[in-house]
Amino acid sequence: EAQVTQNPRYLITVTGKKLTVTCSQNMNHEYMSWYRQDPGLGLRQIYYSMNVEVTDKGDVPEGYKVSRKEKRNFPLILESPSPNQTSLYFCASSFDGTAYEQYFGPGTRLTVT
Amino acid sequence: GQQLNQSPQSMFIQEGEDVSMNCTSSSIFNTWLWYKQDPGEGPVLLIALYKAGELTSNGRLTAQFGITRKDSFLNISASIPSDVGIYFCAGFDNYGQNFVFGPGTRLSVLP
């Protein structure tokens, strides 16, 4: 089954404790992306990747890092989480940057206290 | 940065009614997309629009790409309970290769 998986689905952590949210897709997609969703703001793109070893900042990259060492995986790293990063995070993938049908993962709800 | 506005923010309608929502932008996009998000799920693409003036249907859904390339609307005809959810518009910026999403329209359908 074609899908995007994210782990963990829920995470509660404390300020400053490094964490990684994993994202994996099994569709051989080139384009992958991370979004955060906050009430009233919709989805805002954090980082995206056009292909392996190619990443670029979206609209809200501050406080986040990503890497794309393999085509299928695109982890989101918070080196020193802060409470304003409490949010619902979605990973998405599409065939390439010009194929607009993005497949979204189920979401990761992160709370930073 | 680029921003999209959606109206209305939320709407309550009776089952069977038609629905119309729209999305406007301060800047031009080359592609407009409409997504639906069910509670606890990620967004799912409903319709993609690639050309100014384009009108596209997907079952009971119809969307149009505005001539100015700064707006789009989505219509849902004969609404049913499973239409409940949040509808997002999104614009794709060919230069930056990034997607910009609107804040969403929350639709509730009353039986």
XYZ file of C-alpha atoms in Angstrom:
224
model
C 0.000 0.000 0.000
C 1.330 3.414 -1.038
C 1.787 5.527 2.026
C 3.697 8.128 4.004
C 4.469 7.123 7.575
C 5.504 9.329 10.454
C 6.801 8.447 13.897
C 6.005 9.128 16.589
C 2.330 10.106 16.213
C 2.323 11.870 19.581
C 5.211 13.307 21.556
C 5.424 15.344 24.728
C 8.861 16.676 25.544
C 10.634 19.421 27.474
C 12.323 22.573 26.285
C 15.810 21.988 24.960
C 15.703 18.213 24.596
C 16.678 17.303 21.035
C 14.164 15.233 19.120
C 13.693 13.712 15.683
C 10.432 12.987 13.881
C 10.880 10.413 11.160
C 9.117 10.372 7.809
C 9.235 7.606 5.245
C 7.482 7.051 1.916
C 7.312 3.883 -0.184
C 6.339 5.465 -3.512
C 9.823 6.340 -4.793
C 8.846 10.009 -4.699
C 11.498 12.633 -5.289
C 9.820 15.580 -3.552
C 9.301 15.520 0.219
C 8.208 18.247 2.540
C 7.455 19.089 6.159
C 4.591 21.303 7.343
C 3.332 22.513 10.664
C -0.362 23.142 11.240
C -1.562 25.654 13.798
C -5.144 26.814 14.441
C -6.159 29.645 12.139
C -2.908 29.509 10.193
C -3.400 26.478 7.994
C -0.330 24.515 6.956
C 3.002 26.285 6.726
C 5.902 24.703 4.935
C 9.030 24.230 7.052
C 11.483 22.563 4.663
C 11.270 20.707 1.410
C 13.546 18.456 -0.582
C 13.586 18.072 -4.346
C 15.743 14.938 -4.194
C 18.473 13.172 -2.236
C 20.926 15.641 -0.675
C 18.855 18.604 -1.946
C 16.932 20.511 0.717
C 15.591 24.034 0.916
C 13.840 26.297 3.389
C 10.096 26.814 3.298
C 8.250 29.645 4.993
C 9.024 28.808 8.651
C 12.416 27.006 8.858
C 13.751 28.621 12.052
C 14.454 26.078 14.800
C 14.306 23.065 12.481
C 16.759 20.962 10.533
C 16.217 18.258 7.939
C 18.321 15.785 6.033
C 17.739 13.690 2.921
C 20.359 10.982 2.768
C 18.020 8.431 1.176
C 15.142 8.957 -1.193
C 12.527 7.371 1.067
C 13.376 9.140 4.351
C 13.140 12.789 5.350
C 13.551 13.254 9.109
C 12.706 16.509 10.879
C 15.107 17.460 13.659
C 14.486 19.913 16.475
C 17.878 20.517 18.076
C 16.529 22.566 20.993
C 12.723 22.522 21.007
C 10.838 25.454 22.479
C 7.168 25.800 23.479
C 6.362 27.791 20.323
C 7.147 24.634 18.345
C 4.170 22.901 19.910
C 2.143 22.036 16.844
C 0.781 19.349 14.541
C 3.401 18.298 11.994
C 2.786 16.695 8.616
C 5.216 15.113 6.217
C 4.233 14.919 2.551
C 5.681 13.549 -0.664
C 5.009 13.818 -4.387
C 6.531 12.355 -7.518
C 8.517 15.503 -8.194
C 8.318 19.215 -7.546
C 6.012 19.733 -10.477
C 3.594 16.907 -9.591
C 1.161 18.575 -7.303
C -0.558 15.595 -5.812
C 1.124 15.511 -2.460
C 0.465 12.509 -0.246
C 0.361 13.472 3.406
C 1.338 11.376 6.396
C -1.013 10.954 9.383
C 0.580 13.750 11.404
C 2.674 14.044 14.572
C 1.281 16.031 17.456
C 4.181 17.569 19.377
C 3.892 19.303 22.737
C 6.918 21.109 24.174
C 6.608 22.105 27.830
C 5.942 36.242 2.498
C 3.162 35.014 0.287
C -0.216 34.642 1.959
C -3.518 33.134 1.021
C -6.853 34.180 2.499
C -9.884 31.937 2.566
C -13.508 32.835 3.140
C -15.610 32.036 4.898
C -13.596 30.810 7.875
C -16.388 28.419 8.781
C -19.847 27.568 7.575
C -22.816 25.536 8.708
C -25.144 24.259 6.008
C -28.064 21.865 5.688
C -27.537 18.545 3.972
C -28.408 18.893 0.299
C -27.423 22.550 0.013
C -24.734 23.814 -2.318
C -21.558 25.328 -0.872
C -19.192 27.948 -2.218
C -15.855 29.013 -0.764
C -13.015 31.063 -2.140
C -9.350 31.779 -1.821
C -7.456 34.964 -2.634
C -3.801 35.838 -2.773
C -1.700 38.965 -2.735
C 0.570 37.423 -5.360
C 0.257 35.339 -8.486
C 0.432 31.540 -8.433
C 0.865 29.234 -11.396
C -1.049 26.359 -9.851
C -3.974 26.282 -7.446
C -4.932 23.242 -5.414
C -7.826 22.360 -3.151
C -7.400 19.888 -0.291
C -9.770 18.431 2.289
C -8.717 17.399 5.772
C -10.799 15.030 7.866
C -10.356 15.071 11.656
C -7.169 13.309 12.711
C -5.958 12.852 9.144
C -3.595 14.577 6.735
C -4.999 16.652 3.860
C -6.105 14.891 0.686
C -5.986 16.532 -2.737
C -9.422 17.206 -4.271
C -8.711 19.271 -7.379
C -5.651 20.758 -9.078
C -5.856 23.740 -11.448
C -3.008 24.523 -13.819
C -4.197 27.324 -16.086
C -5.794 30.729 -15.523
C -9.524 30.542 -16.244
C -9.582 26.744 -15.961
C -12.763 25.198 -14.567
C -12.419 21.627 -13.321
C -14.894 19.195 -11.790
C -14.443 16.137 -9.610
C -17.825 14.567 -8.920
C -19.875 17.088 -6.935
C -16.899 19.431 -6.648
C -16.095 22.211 -9.095
C -13.156 24.594 -8.841
C -11.955 27.494 -10.946
C -8.579 29.160 -11.373
C -9.145 32.921 -11.490
C -8.184 34.888 -14.568
C -5.907 37.174 -12.541
C -4.149 34.073 -11.111
C -4.698 35.564 -7.664
C -7.838 33.703 -6.711
C -9.758 30.457 -6.923
C -13.112 29.155 -5.780
C -14.483 25.744 -4.840
C -18.132 24.747 -5.108
C -19.697 21.643 -3.607
C -23.125 20.700 -4.855
C -25.777 18.762 -2.924
C -23.720 18.480 0.260
C -23.721 15.258 2.274
C -22.568 14.532 5.841
C -19.168 13.174 4.728
C -18.345 16.591 3.241
C -17.641 17.756 6.792
C -14.040 18.795 7.265
C -11.571 21.596 6.665
C -10.990 22.707 3.091
C -7.639 24.240 2.248
C -6.567 26.058 -0.850
C -2.898 26.021 -1.775
C -0.789 27.808 -4.331
C 2.344 26.472 -5.879
C 5.189 28.833 -6.591
C 7.181 27.560 -9.561
C 10.157 29.757 -8.743
C 10.565 28.723 -5.132
C 9.177 25.228 -5.592
C 7.245 25.626 -2.378
C 3.592 25.318 -1.509
C 1.623 28.015 0.321
C -1.588 27.010 2.102
C -4.565 29.116 3.126
C -5.882 29.003 6.716
C -8.800 26.768 5.756
C -12.611 26.835 5.671
C -14.295 24.591 8.214
C -17.472 23.041 6.827
C -20.203 21.548 8.982
C -23.196 19.783 7.418
C -26.360 19.543 9.458
C -28.664 16.571 8.795
